[in-house]
Amino acid sequence: MATELKPYMEVDFELCKGCQLCIDVCPKGVIAISDKLNSSSYHPAYYTGDGCTGCGLCFYACPEPGAIRVVKP
Amino acid sequence: MSKVFEQPHSLYSEFERKTAGSKKTTHYCPGCGHGNVHKMIAEALDDLEIAERSVFVSPVGCSVFGYYYFNSGNFQSAHGRAAAVATGVKRANPDSVVISYQGDGDLAAIGTAETIHAANRGENITVIFINNAIYGMTGGQMAPTTMIGQRSTTTPRGRSEVDHGNPVRVCEMLATLPAPTYIERVGLGNSKQIMKARKAIRKALKIQKEGRGYSFVEILAPCPTGWKMDPPQARDHLLDTMEEIFPLGVYKDISDEREEHSWDRLSSPFEVEKRHEYLQAMKTPLDLEPIELPTDLNCKFAGFGGQGILTLGLFLAQVGMKAGHQVSWFPAYGPEMRGGTANCSVNVSRERIGAPTVEHPNVLVAMNQPSLEMFEKDIVDGGWIFVDSGICTGEPDRERLKVTMIPAAEIADKVGTPKVANVVMLGALCAATEMFPADYVKDTLKVIVKRQELVDMNLKAFDAGWEFVRKDG
Ligand SMILES: Cc1ncc(C[n+]2csc(CCOP(=O)(O)OP(=O)(O)O)c2C)c(N)n1
Ligand code: SF4
Ligand code: SF4
Ligand code: SF4
């Protein structure tokens, strides 16, 4: 068997409006806010890289259609 | 099982119609509830496989630009009118799935009437009601759902029961109606609520898809901008204060009792061929020949409401139509059923008619004194004027006009009822203008007078008016 596939989430840096709602709902606390600004002057959220269960709660909490993608293999 | 959560297909991947800003983000403020609900609706359209036949109706409010986003049919309706527009779309296209997406200002203030009556008729539509307790688009004014004590630009010291009334609870009100199938209030305060909201939206759309009737989902949604809070604060505020005033839950659900398609409203619009046939039948009489007119008739008929002024106009228009001409009938009347003033404009024309109004008539029928005073001066020189001499006290200008003074109401009374004074006038008009032969008009009256027992009386009234003119003139 190859390496085990793990669930993950990703935030589109440019589409995020930095509202932080995804951070509040994540049961695993694996989303954080970047200190960089995107071109719309928001501090986007990002996945800290480990521990996502693929529950999808951040996806539904996010008001932006294209900002979050969650993959649960 | 593998699963990917991503932008639903029922939202465009790029928002080409958007004019300002990025074409990949919405126009909504950070943390606004509209975006969450758009996503959940679109996901349901994907999963129920109904996007192709869905029509999203967005009235005025922050979501006015729904058509930027939804890859479905779209309708941008006037403020408050969404449920009425949705009704029309659904009835004209019974196979469509129609979503009326409305804010609280739209649904519960300017559109209250449409909201209640669409629910009361049990239209087979889905109403998604975004309750953010404020007018977002216009900058944070009080909404019908603004809470007691809540500050807005129009309630700077907070909404008060005495000055502004209590917040309107729409689910509770609609749940008293027998027709709606499903009414639920959900929220966007936390994940648990959001997942319930998702379920409610799917259920509502499924009910419509299956033709089980009217579904209504109210969603308590944050408006961080209008509330002057940051997005996480706004979600907390929703949980802490809104829920208490607007309790979440199912207010009505009889979807199990309703058969599939039992609430389809299959309206049968006029088929084009049928309509054509109908118009032809109206135009060319069964056994009446078309009649040449020496001149067009531009008529004003005026009097009290209840004197049959509008019907007189309809009769003449029908005669003109039977004779093969272009006709128009344009009524104008006050709010009173009886006793107010009424007038109508009728054109019988050899050419196509531009405007149905008549500013300078060549025929005036005045059945009361105010009408005589108001319209006599407008008649073109040499025009005809018919005055009920038993009712009017004035005398028209005999130098300028062809005058018929006829006590139409009295004559009608002798025939049987003063109600047919209008047909006495029609007789006089036809006799004096010499446009239509008596038998021709009477044959038409036989067809157009709806109640058979009244036909004789109308024919007699017509003859009496006709003879009055012939023996006089
Ligand atoms: C006939 C008419 N009256 C008033 C307005 C002004 N107006 C625009 S949006 C709005 C209220 C919007 O509030 P809501 O329906 O709650 O939607 P939101 O913006 O909060 O999403 C009003 C009064 C208008 N556009 N048209
Ligand atoms: S999918 Fe669930 S666990 Fe993963 S980041 Fe989103 S909220 Fe956190
Ligand atoms: S919820 Fe969406 S828009 Fe808000 S911070 Fe998270 S990814 Fe960005
Ligand atoms: S004003 Fe309020 S309702 Fe309108 S987009 Fe902004 S947050 Fe949303």
Short mmCIF file of N, CA, C and O in Angstrom, two decimals, chain B residues 229-342:
data_model
loop_
_atom_site.label_atom_id
_atom_site.label_comp_id
_atom_site.label_asym_id
_atom_site.label_seq_id
_atom_site.Cartn_x
_atom_site.Cartn_y
_atom_site.Cartn_z
N MET B 229 -20.53 45.02 13.76
CA MET B 229 -19.77 44.03 14.52
C MET B 229 -18.80 43.32 13.58
O MET B 229 -19.02 43.33 12.36
N ASP B 230 -17.75 42.69 14.15
CA ASP B 230 -16.94 41.87 13.26
C ASP B 230 -17.65 40.51 13.10
O ASP B 230 -18.55 40.18 13.87
N PRO B 231 -17.28 39.73 12.08
CA PRO B 231 -18.05 38.52 11.78
C PRO B 231 -18.22 37.55 12.96
O PRO B 231 -19.35 37.11 13.21
N PRO B 232 -17.16 37.21 13.71
CA PRO B 232 -17.39 36.27 14.83
C PRO B 232 -18.32 36.86 15.89
O PRO B 232 -19.19 36.16 16.42
N GLN B 233 -18.18 38.16 16.14
CA GLN B 233 -19.09 38.82 17.10
C GLN B 233 -20.53 38.72 16.63
O GLN B 233 -21.44 38.49 17.43
N ALA B 234 -20.71 38.91 15.34
CA ALA B 234 -22.07 38.90 14.80
C ALA B 234 -22.70 37.52 14.97
O ALA B 234 -23.88 37.39 15.31
N ARG B 235 -21.90 36.45 14.76
CA ARG B 235 -22.45 35.09 14.96
C ARG B 235 -22.84 34.90 16.42
O ARG B 235 -23.89 34.34 16.72
N ASP B 236 -22.01 35.40 17.33
CA ASP B 236 -22.33 35.25 18.75
C ASP B 236 -23.59 36.03 19.11
O ASP B 236 -24.44 35.55 19.87
N HIS B 237 -23.69 37.21 18.53
CA HIS B 237 -24.86 38.04 18.79
C HIS B 237 -26.13 37.34 18.34
O HIS B 237 -27.17 37.38 19.01
N LEU B 238 -26.01 36.68 17.19
CA LEU B 238 -27.16 35.93 16.67
C LEU B 238 -27.60 34.87 17.68
O LEU B 238 -28.78 34.73 18.00
N LEU B 239 -26.61 34.16 18.22
CA LEU B 239 -26.92 33.11 19.19
C LEU B 239 -27.48 33.70 20.49
O LEU B 239 -28.43 33.17 21.06
N ASP B 240 -26.88 34.78 20.92
CA ASP B 240 -27.24 35.32 22.23
C ASP B 240 -28.58 36.05 22.24
O ASP B 240 -29.30 36.00 23.22
N THR B 241 -28.88 36.78 21.17
CA THR B 241 -30.09 37.60 21.23
C THR B 241 -31.19 37.22 20.23
O THR B 241 -32.36 37.22 20.57
N MET B 242 -30.80 36.88 19.02
CA MET B 242 -31.85 36.67 18.01
C MET B 242 -32.71 35.46 18.30
O MET B 242 -33.92 35.48 18.15
N GLU B 243 -32.03 34.39 18.71
CA GLU B 243 -32.73 33.13 18.88
C GLU B 243 -33.87 33.22 19.88
O GLU B 243 -34.87 32.53 19.76
N GLU B 244 -33.66 34.06 20.89
CA GLU B 244 -34.66 34.17 21.94
C GLU B 244 -35.95 34.76 21.38
O GLU B 244 -37.06 34.34 21.74
N ILE B 245 -35.80 35.73 20.51
CA ILE B 245 -36.98 36.39 19.94
C ILE B 245 -37.56 35.61 18.78
O ILE B 245 -38.76 35.61 18.53
N PHE B 246 -36.66 34.92 18.08
CA PHE B 246 -37.11 34.12 16.94
C PHE B 246 -36.73 32.66 17.20
O PHE B 246 -35.71 32.17 16.69
N PRO B 247 -37.52 31.94 17.98
CA PRO B 247 -37.14 30.57 18.33
C PRO B 247 -37.03 29.68 17.09
O PRO B 247 -37.85 29.75 16.19
N LEU B 248 -35.96 28.87 17.09
CA LEU B 248 -35.74 27.97 15.96
C LEU B 248 -36.66 26.77 16.07
O LEU B 248 -37.09 26.39 17.16
N GLY B 249 -36.96 26.19 14.94
CA GLY B 249 -37.74 24.96 14.97
C GLY B 249 -38.68 24.84 13.78
O GLY B 249 -38.80 25.73 12.96
N VAL B 250 -39.35 23.69 13.75
CA VAL B 250 -40.32 23.43 12.68
C VAL B 250 -41.66 23.96 13.14
O VAL B 250 -42.17 23.55 14.19
N TYR B 251 -42.24 24.88 12.38
CA TYR B 251 -43.53 25.46 12.76
C TYR B 251 -44.69 24.74 12.11
O TYR B 251 -45.80 24.77 12.60
N LYS B 252 -44.39 24.08 11.01
CA LYS B 252 -45.44 23.29 10.37
C LYS B 252 -44.76 22.31 9.43
O LYS B 252 -43.81 22.67 8.74
N ASP B 253 -45.23 21.09 9.42
CA ASP B 253 -44.72 20.12 8.45
C ASP B 253 -45.77 19.05 8.20
O ASP B 253 -45.97 18.16 9.02
N ILE B 254 -46.47 19.19 7.09
CA ILE B 254 -47.45 18.16 6.74
C ILE B 254 -47.06 17.52 5.39
O ILE B 254 -47.90 17.06 4.65
N SER B 255 -45.72 17.53 5.15
CA SER B 255 -45.26 17.01 3.86
C SER B 255 -45.60 15.53 3.68
O SER B 255 -45.84 15.08 2.56
N ASP B 256 -45.64 14.79 4.77
CA ASP B 256 -45.97 13.36 4.66
C ASP B 256 -47.42 13.12 4.26
O ASP B 256 -47.74 12.11 3.64
N GLU B 257 -48.27 14.08 4.65
CA GLU B 257 -49.70 13.90 4.33
C GLU B 257 -50.04 14.29 2.91
O GLU B 257 -51.13 14.01 2.44
N ARG B 258 -49.11 15.00 2.28
CA ARG B 258 -49.44 15.51 0.94
C ARG B 258 -48.89 14.58 -0.12
O ARG B 258 -47.69 14.26 -0.14
N GLU B 259 -49.77 14.18 -1.01
CA GLU B 259 -49.37 13.30 -2.11
C GLU B 259 -48.42 14.03 -3.05
O GLU B 259 -48.51 15.24 -3.20
N GLU B 260 -47.59 13.26 -3.72
CA GLU B 260 -46.75 13.88 -4.75
C GLU B 260 -47.62 14.50 -5.83
O GLU B 260 -48.63 13.94 -6.22
N HIS B 261 -47.22 15.65 -6.26
CA HIS B 261 -47.90 16.41 -7.33
C HIS B 261 -49.31 16.87 -6.98
O HIS B 261 -50.03 17.36 -7.83
N SER B 262 -49.69 16.69 -5.71
CA SER B 262 -51.04 17.12 -5.35
C SER B 262 -51.15 18.64 -5.36
O SER B 262 -52.24 19.17 -5.44
N TRP B 263 -50.00 19.34 -5.28
CA TRP B 263 -50.07 20.80 -5.28
C TRP B 263 -49.49 21.42 -6.54
O TRP B 263 -49.15 22.59 -6.59
N ASP B 264 -49.38 20.61 -7.57
CA ASP B 264 -49.03 21.19 -8.88
C ASP B 264 -50.21 22.04 -9.32
O ASP B 264 -51.35 21.61 -9.23
N ARG B 265 -49.89 23.22 -9.78
CA ARG B 265 -50.96 24.05 -10.34
C ARG B 265 -50.76 24.09 -11.83
O ARG B 265 -49.92 24.82 -12.33
N LEU B 266 -51.49 23.25 -12.53
CA LEU B 266 -51.29 23.19 -13.96
C LEU B 266 -52.19 24.22 -14.62
O LEU B 266 -53.31 23.92 -15.02
N SER B 267 -51.69 25.43 -14.71
CA SER B 267 -52.49 26.45 -15.39
C SER B 267 -52.39 26.17 -16.88
O SER B 267 -51.36 25.73 -17.37
N SER B 268 -53.48 26.34 -17.60
CA SER B 268 -53.42 26.09 -19.04
C SER B 268 -53.49 27.42 -19.76
O SER B 268 -54.55 27.97 -19.94
N PRO B 269 -52.35 27.95 -20.13
CA PRO B 269 -52.35 29.23 -20.82
C PRO B 269 -53.03 29.08 -22.18
O PRO B 269 -53.09 27.99 -22.74
N PHE B 270 -53.56 30.20 -22.67
CA PHE B 270 -54.20 30.23 -23.99
C PHE B 270 -53.26 29.66 -25.03
O PHE B 270 -52.14 30.11 -25.18
N GLU B 271 -53.70 28.65 -25.75
CA GLU B 271 -52.88 28.20 -26.89
C GLU B 271 -53.00 29.25 -27.98
O GLU B 271 -54.08 29.80 -28.19
N VAL B 272 -51.91 29.45 -28.68
CA VAL B 272 -51.88 30.54 -29.66
C VAL B 272 -52.99 30.36 -30.71
O VAL B 272 -53.72 31.29 -31.03
N GLU B 273 -53.17 29.14 -31.21
CA GLU B 273 -54.17 28.92 -32.27
C GLU B 273 -55.57 29.24 -31.74
O GLU B 273 -56.37 29.87 -32.41
N LYS B 274 -55.83 28.78 -30.52
CA LYS B 274 -57.15 29.00 -29.92
C LYS B 274 -57.42 30.49 -29.80
O LYS B 274 -58.51 30.96 -30.05
N ARG B 275 -56.38 31.22 -29.37
CA ARG B 275 -56.57 32.64 -29.16
C ARG B 275 -56.88 33.32 -30.50
O ARG B 275 -57.72 34.18 -30.61
N HIS B 276 -56.19 32.86 -31.52
CA HIS B 276 -56.39 33.42 -32.84
C HIS B 276 -57.83 33.18 -33.30
O HIS B 276 -58.52 34.08 -33.73
N GLU B 277 -58.27 31.93 -33.12
CA GLU B 277 -59.65 31.57 -33.46
C GLU B 277 -60.64 32.47 -32.74
O GLU B 277 -61.59 32.98 -33.30
N TYR B 278 -60.37 32.67 -31.46
CA TYR B 278 -61.25 33.46 -30.62
C TYR B 278 -61.35 34.88 -31.14
O TYR B 278 -62.42 35.44 -31.31
N LEU B 279 -60.17 35.44 -31.45
CA LEU B 279 -60.16 36.82 -31.93
C LEU B 279 -60.89 36.92 -33.26
O LEU B 279 -61.63 37.86 -33.51
N GLN B 280 -60.68 35.92 -34.11
CA GLN B 280 -61.37 35.93 -35.40
C GLN B 280 -62.87 35.91 -35.20
O GLN B 280 -63.62 36.65 -35.83
N ALA B 281 -63.32 35.05 -34.27
CA ALA B 281 -64.75 34.93 -34.01
C ALA B 281 -65.32 36.24 -33.50
O ALA B 281 -66.43 36.64 -33.83
N MET B 282 -64.54 36.94 -32.69
CA MET B 282 -64.99 38.21 -32.17
C MET B 282 -65.06 39.25 -33.29
O MET B 282 -65.91 40.13 -33.29
N LYS B 283 -64.14 39.15 -34.20
CA LYS B 283 -63.97 40.18 -35.20
C LYS B 283 -65.00 40.05 -36.33
O LYS B 283 -65.76 40.96 -36.60
N THR B 284 -65.01 38.89 -36.95
CA THR B 284 -65.94 38.71 -38.05
C THR B 284 -67.14 37.93 -37.53
O THR B 284 -67.01 36.80 -37.12
N PRO B 285 -68.27 38.57 -37.55
CA PRO B 285 -69.46 37.95 -36.99
C PRO B 285 -69.86 36.74 -37.83
O PRO B 285 -69.48 36.61 -38.99
N LEU B 286 -70.64 35.88 -37.20
CA LEU B 286 -71.04 34.65 -37.87
C LEU B 286 -71.76 34.99 -39.16
O LEU B 286 -71.48 34.47 -40.20
N ASP B 287 -72.71 35.91 -39.07
CA ASP B 287 -73.49 36.20 -40.27
C ASP B 287 -73.58 37.71 -40.53
O ASP B 287 -74.52 38.18 -41.15
N LEU B 288 -72.66 38.46 -39.97
CA LEU B 288 -72.71 39.91 -40.19
C LEU B 288 -71.58 40.33 -41.12
O LEU B 288 -70.46 39.88 -40.99
N GLU B 289 -71.93 41.19 -42.04
CA GLU B 289 -70.94 41.69 -42.99
C GLU B 289 -70.17 42.85 -42.37
O GLU B 289 -70.74 43.60 -41.58
N PRO B 290 -68.92 43.02 -42.74
CA PRO B 290 -68.20 44.20 -42.27
C PRO B 290 -68.89 45.47 -42.78
O PRO B 290 -69.56 45.44 -43.81
N ILE B 291 -68.72 46.54 -42.06
CA ILE B 291 -69.36 47.81 -42.43
C ILE B 291 -68.29 48.87 -42.65
O ILE B 291 -67.38 49.01 -41.83
N GLU B 292 -68.43 49.60 -43.75
CA GLU B 292 -67.52 50.72 -44.01
C GLU B 292 -67.89 51.87 -43.08
O GLU B 292 -69.07 52.14 -42.86
N LEU B 293 -66.92 52.55 -42.54
CA LEU B 293 -67.22 53.73 -41.72
C LEU B 293 -66.80 54.99 -42.47
O LEU B 293 -65.71 55.04 -43.03
N PRO B 294 -67.67 56.01 -42.46
CA PRO B 294 -67.28 57.27 -43.09
C PRO B 294 -66.22 58.01 -42.28
O PRO B 294 -65.44 58.79 -42.81
N THR B 295 -66.20 57.76 -40.99
CA THR B 295 -65.20 58.41 -40.14
C THR B 295 -64.91 57.53 -38.92
O THR B 295 -65.71 56.66 -38.57
N ASP B 296 -63.78 57.72 -38.32
CA ASP B 296 -63.50 57.00 -37.07
C ASP B 296 -64.37 57.57 -35.96
O ASP B 296 -64.74 58.74 -36.00
N LEU B 297 -64.66 56.75 -34.98
CA LEU B 297 -65.36 57.24 -33.79
C LEU B 297 -64.37 57.33 -32.64
O LEU B 297 -63.70 56.34 -32.32
N ASN B 298 -64.28 58.51 -32.05
CA ASN B 298 -63.44 58.68 -30.85
C ASN B 298 -64.38 59.18 -29.76
O ASN B 298 -64.75 60.34 -29.76
N CYS B 299 -64.76 58.28 -28.89
CA CYS B 299 -65.88 58.57 -27.99
C CYS B 299 -65.44 58.73 -26.55
O CYS B 299 -64.51 58.06 -26.07
N LYS B 300 -66.14 59.59 -25.86
CA LYS B 300 -66.01 59.70 -24.41
C LYS B 300 -67.41 59.50 -23.84
O LYS B 300 -68.35 60.21 -24.22
N PHE B 301 -67.56 58.54 -22.96
CA PHE B 301 -68.83 58.30 -22.28
C PHE B 301 -68.60 58.60 -20.80
O PHE B 301 -67.67 58.04 -20.20
N ALA B 302 -69.46 59.46 -20.24
CA ALA B 302 -69.18 59.86 -18.85
C ALA B 302 -70.46 60.02 -18.05
O ALA B 302 -71.51 60.38 -18.59
N GLY B 303 -70.36 59.72 -16.76
CA GLY B 303 -71.52 59.86 -15.88
C GLY B 303 -71.17 59.40 -14.48
O GLY B 303 -70.00 59.41 -14.08
N PHE B 304 -72.21 59.02 -13.73
CA PHE B 304 -71.98 58.47 -12.39
C PHE B 304 -71.60 57.00 -12.50
O PHE B 304 -72.04 56.31 -13.43
N GLY B 305 -70.84 56.50 -11.53
CA GLY B 305 -70.65 55.06 -11.42
C GLY B 305 -72.02 54.43 -11.22
O GLY B 305 -72.86 54.99 -10.52
N GLY B 306 -72.27 53.28 -11.83
CA GLY B 306 -73.56 52.62 -11.66
C GLY B 306 -74.54 52.91 -12.79
O GLY B 306 -75.58 52.26 -12.90
N GLN B 307 -74.23 53.89 -13.66
CA GLN B 307 -75.13 54.20 -14.77
C GLN B 307 -74.85 53.34 -16.00
O GLN B 307 -75.52 53.48 -17.01
N GLY B 308 -73.87 52.46 -15.90
CA GLY B 308 -73.59 51.58 -17.03
C GLY B 308 -72.74 52.24 -18.11
O GLY B 308 -72.75 51.82 -19.27
N ILE B 309 -71.97 53.25 -17.68
CA ILE B 309 -71.12 53.98 -18.62
C ILE B 309 -70.07 53.06 -19.25
O ILE B 309 -69.85 53.08 -20.46
N LEU B 310 -69.42 52.27 -18.40
CA LEU B 310 -68.35 51.41 -18.90
C LEU B 310 -68.92 50.33 -19.82
O LEU B 310 -68.31 49.97 -20.83
N THR B 311 -70.10 49.84 -19.47
CA THR B 311 -70.74 48.81 -20.30
C THR B 311 -71.14 49.39 -21.66
O THR B 311 -70.99 48.73 -22.69
N LEU B 312 -71.64 50.62 -21.63
CA LEU B 312 -71.97 51.29 -22.90
C LEU B 312 -70.73 51.29 -23.81
O LEU B 312 -70.82 50.99 -25.00
N GLY B 313 -69.59 51.61 -23.21
CA GLY B 313 -68.35 51.63 -23.98
C GLY B 313 -68.02 50.25 -24.54
O GLY B 313 -67.65 50.12 -25.71
N LEU B 314 -68.20 49.24 -23.70
CA LEU B 314 -67.90 47.87 -24.15
C LEU B 314 -68.82 47.47 -25.30
O LEU B 314 -68.38 46.84 -26.27
N PHE B 315 -70.11 47.82 -25.18
CA PHE B 315 -71.08 47.48 -26.23
C PHE B 315 -70.65 48.10 -27.56
O PHE B 315 -70.59 47.42 -28.58
N LEU B 316 -70.34 49.38 -27.53
CA LEU B 316 -69.98 50.04 -28.79
C LEU B 316 -68.69 49.43 -29.36
O LEU B 316 -68.58 49.21 -30.57
N ALA B 317 -67.74 49.14 -28.46
CA ALA B 317 -66.48 48.55 -28.94
C ALA B 317 -66.75 47.19 -29.59
O ALA B 317 -66.16 46.86 -30.61
N GLN B 318 -67.66 46.42 -29.00
CA GLN B 318 -67.97 45.10 -29.57
C GLN B 318 -68.65 45.23 -30.92
O GLN B 318 -68.37 44.46 -31.84
N VAL B 319 -69.55 46.22 -31.02
CA VAL B 319 -70.21 46.44 -32.32
C VAL B 319 -69.15 46.80 -33.36
O VAL B 319 -69.14 46.25 -34.47
N GLY B 320 -68.23 47.69 -32.97
CA GLY B 320 -67.17 48.11 -33.90
C GLY B 320 -66.30 46.93 -34.30
O GLY B 320 -65.88 46.79 -35.45
N MET B 321 -66.04 46.05 -33.36
CA MET B 321 -65.19 44.89 -33.64
C MET B 321 -65.90 43.93 -34.59
O MET B 321 -65.30 43.41 -35.54
N LYS B 322 -67.19 43.72 -34.32
CA LYS B 322 -67.99 42.85 -35.22
C LYS B 322 -67.99 43.41 -36.63
O LYS B 322 -68.02 42.67 -37.61
N ALA B 323 -68.00 44.74 -36.71
CA ALA B 323 -68.07 45.37 -38.03
C ALA B 323 -66.72 45.34 -38.73
O ALA B 323 -66.58 45.86 -39.84
N GLY B 324 -65.73 44.76 -38.06
CA GLY B 324 -64.44 44.53 -38.71
C GLY B 324 -63.42 45.63 -38.51
O GLY B 324 -62.47 45.75 -39.27
N HIS B 325 -63.60 46.44 -37.45
CA HIS B 325 -62.67 47.54 -37.24
C HIS B 325 -61.77 47.34 -36.02
O HIS B 325 -62.00 46.45 -35.22
N GLN B 326 -60.78 48.19 -35.94
CA GLN B 326 -59.91 48.20 -34.75
C GLN B 326 -60.67 48.95 -33.65
O GLN B 326 -61.27 49.98 -33.93
N VAL B 327 -60.62 48.42 -32.45
CA VAL B 327 -61.32 49.11 -31.36
C VAL B 327 -60.45 49.14 -30.11
O VAL B 327 -59.55 48.33 -29.93
N SER B 328 -60.73 50.12 -29.25
CA SER B 328 -60.11 50.13 -27.92
C SER B 328 -61.14 50.64 -26.94
O SER B 328 -62.06 51.38 -27.30
N TRP B 329 -60.99 50.20 -25.70
CA TRP B 329 -61.90 50.60 -24.62
C TRP B 329 -61.03 50.87 -23.41
O TRP B 329 -60.22 50.03 -23.02
N PHE B 330 -61.15 52.04 -22.86
CA PHE B 330 -60.25 52.43 -21.77
C PHE B 330 -61.06 53.06 -20.64
O PHE B 330 -61.54 54.18 -20.78
N PRO B 331 -61.26 52.35 -19.56
CA PRO B 331 -62.10 52.87 -18.47
C PRO B 331 -61.32 53.74 -17.49
O PRO B 331 -60.12 53.57 -17.33
N ALA B 332 -62.00 54.66 -16.87
CA ALA B 332 -61.42 55.46 -15.79
C ALA B 332 -62.52 55.67 -14.78
O ALA B 332 -63.60 56.14 -15.13
N TYR B 333 -62.28 55.27 -13.55
CA TYR B 333 -63.34 55.43 -12.56
C TYR B 333 -62.75 55.64 -11.18
O TYR B 333 -61.60 55.31 -10.90
N GLY B 334 -63.56 56.21 -10.31
CA GLY B 334 -63.12 56.47 -8.95
C GLY B 334 -63.19 55.20 -8.12
O GLY B 334 -63.58 54.15 -8.61
N PRO B 335 -62.80 55.29 -6.87
CA PRO B 335 -62.77 54.10 -6.02
C PRO B 335 -64.16 53.61 -5.62
O PRO B 335 -64.30 52.48 -5.17
N GLU B 336 -65.19 54.43 -5.80
CA GLU B 336 -66.52 54.02 -5.36
C GLU B 336 -67.17 53.13 -6.42
O GLU B 336 -67.05 53.38 -7.59
N MET B 337 -67.91 52.11 -5.95
CA MET B 337 -68.63 51.24 -6.88
C MET B 337 -69.84 51.96 -7.43
O MET B 337 -70.26 51.78 -8.55
N ARG B 338 -70.49 52.74 -6.59
CA ARG B 338 -71.71 53.45 -6.97
C ARG B 338 -71.56 54.90 -6.57
O ARG B 338 -71.03 55.20 -5.49
N GLY B 339 -72.05 55.77 -7.42
CA GLY B 339 -72.13 57.17 -7.01
C GLY B 339 -70.91 58.01 -7.34
O GLY B 339 -71.00 59.22 -7.43
N GLY B 340 -69.77 57.39 -7.52
CA GLY B 340 -68.60 58.16 -7.93
C GLY B 340 -68.71 58.51 -9.41
O GLY B 340 -69.74 58.28 -10.03
N THR B 341 -67.66 59.07 -9.95
CA THR B 341 -67.72 59.36 -11.37
C THR B 341 -67.06 58.23 -12.14
O THR B 341 -66.21 57.51 -11.62
N ALA B 342 -67.50 58.10 -13.39
CA ALA B 342 -66.90 57.06 -14.24
C ALA B 342 -66.88 57.59 -15.66
O ALA B 342 -67.79 58.32 -16.06
#
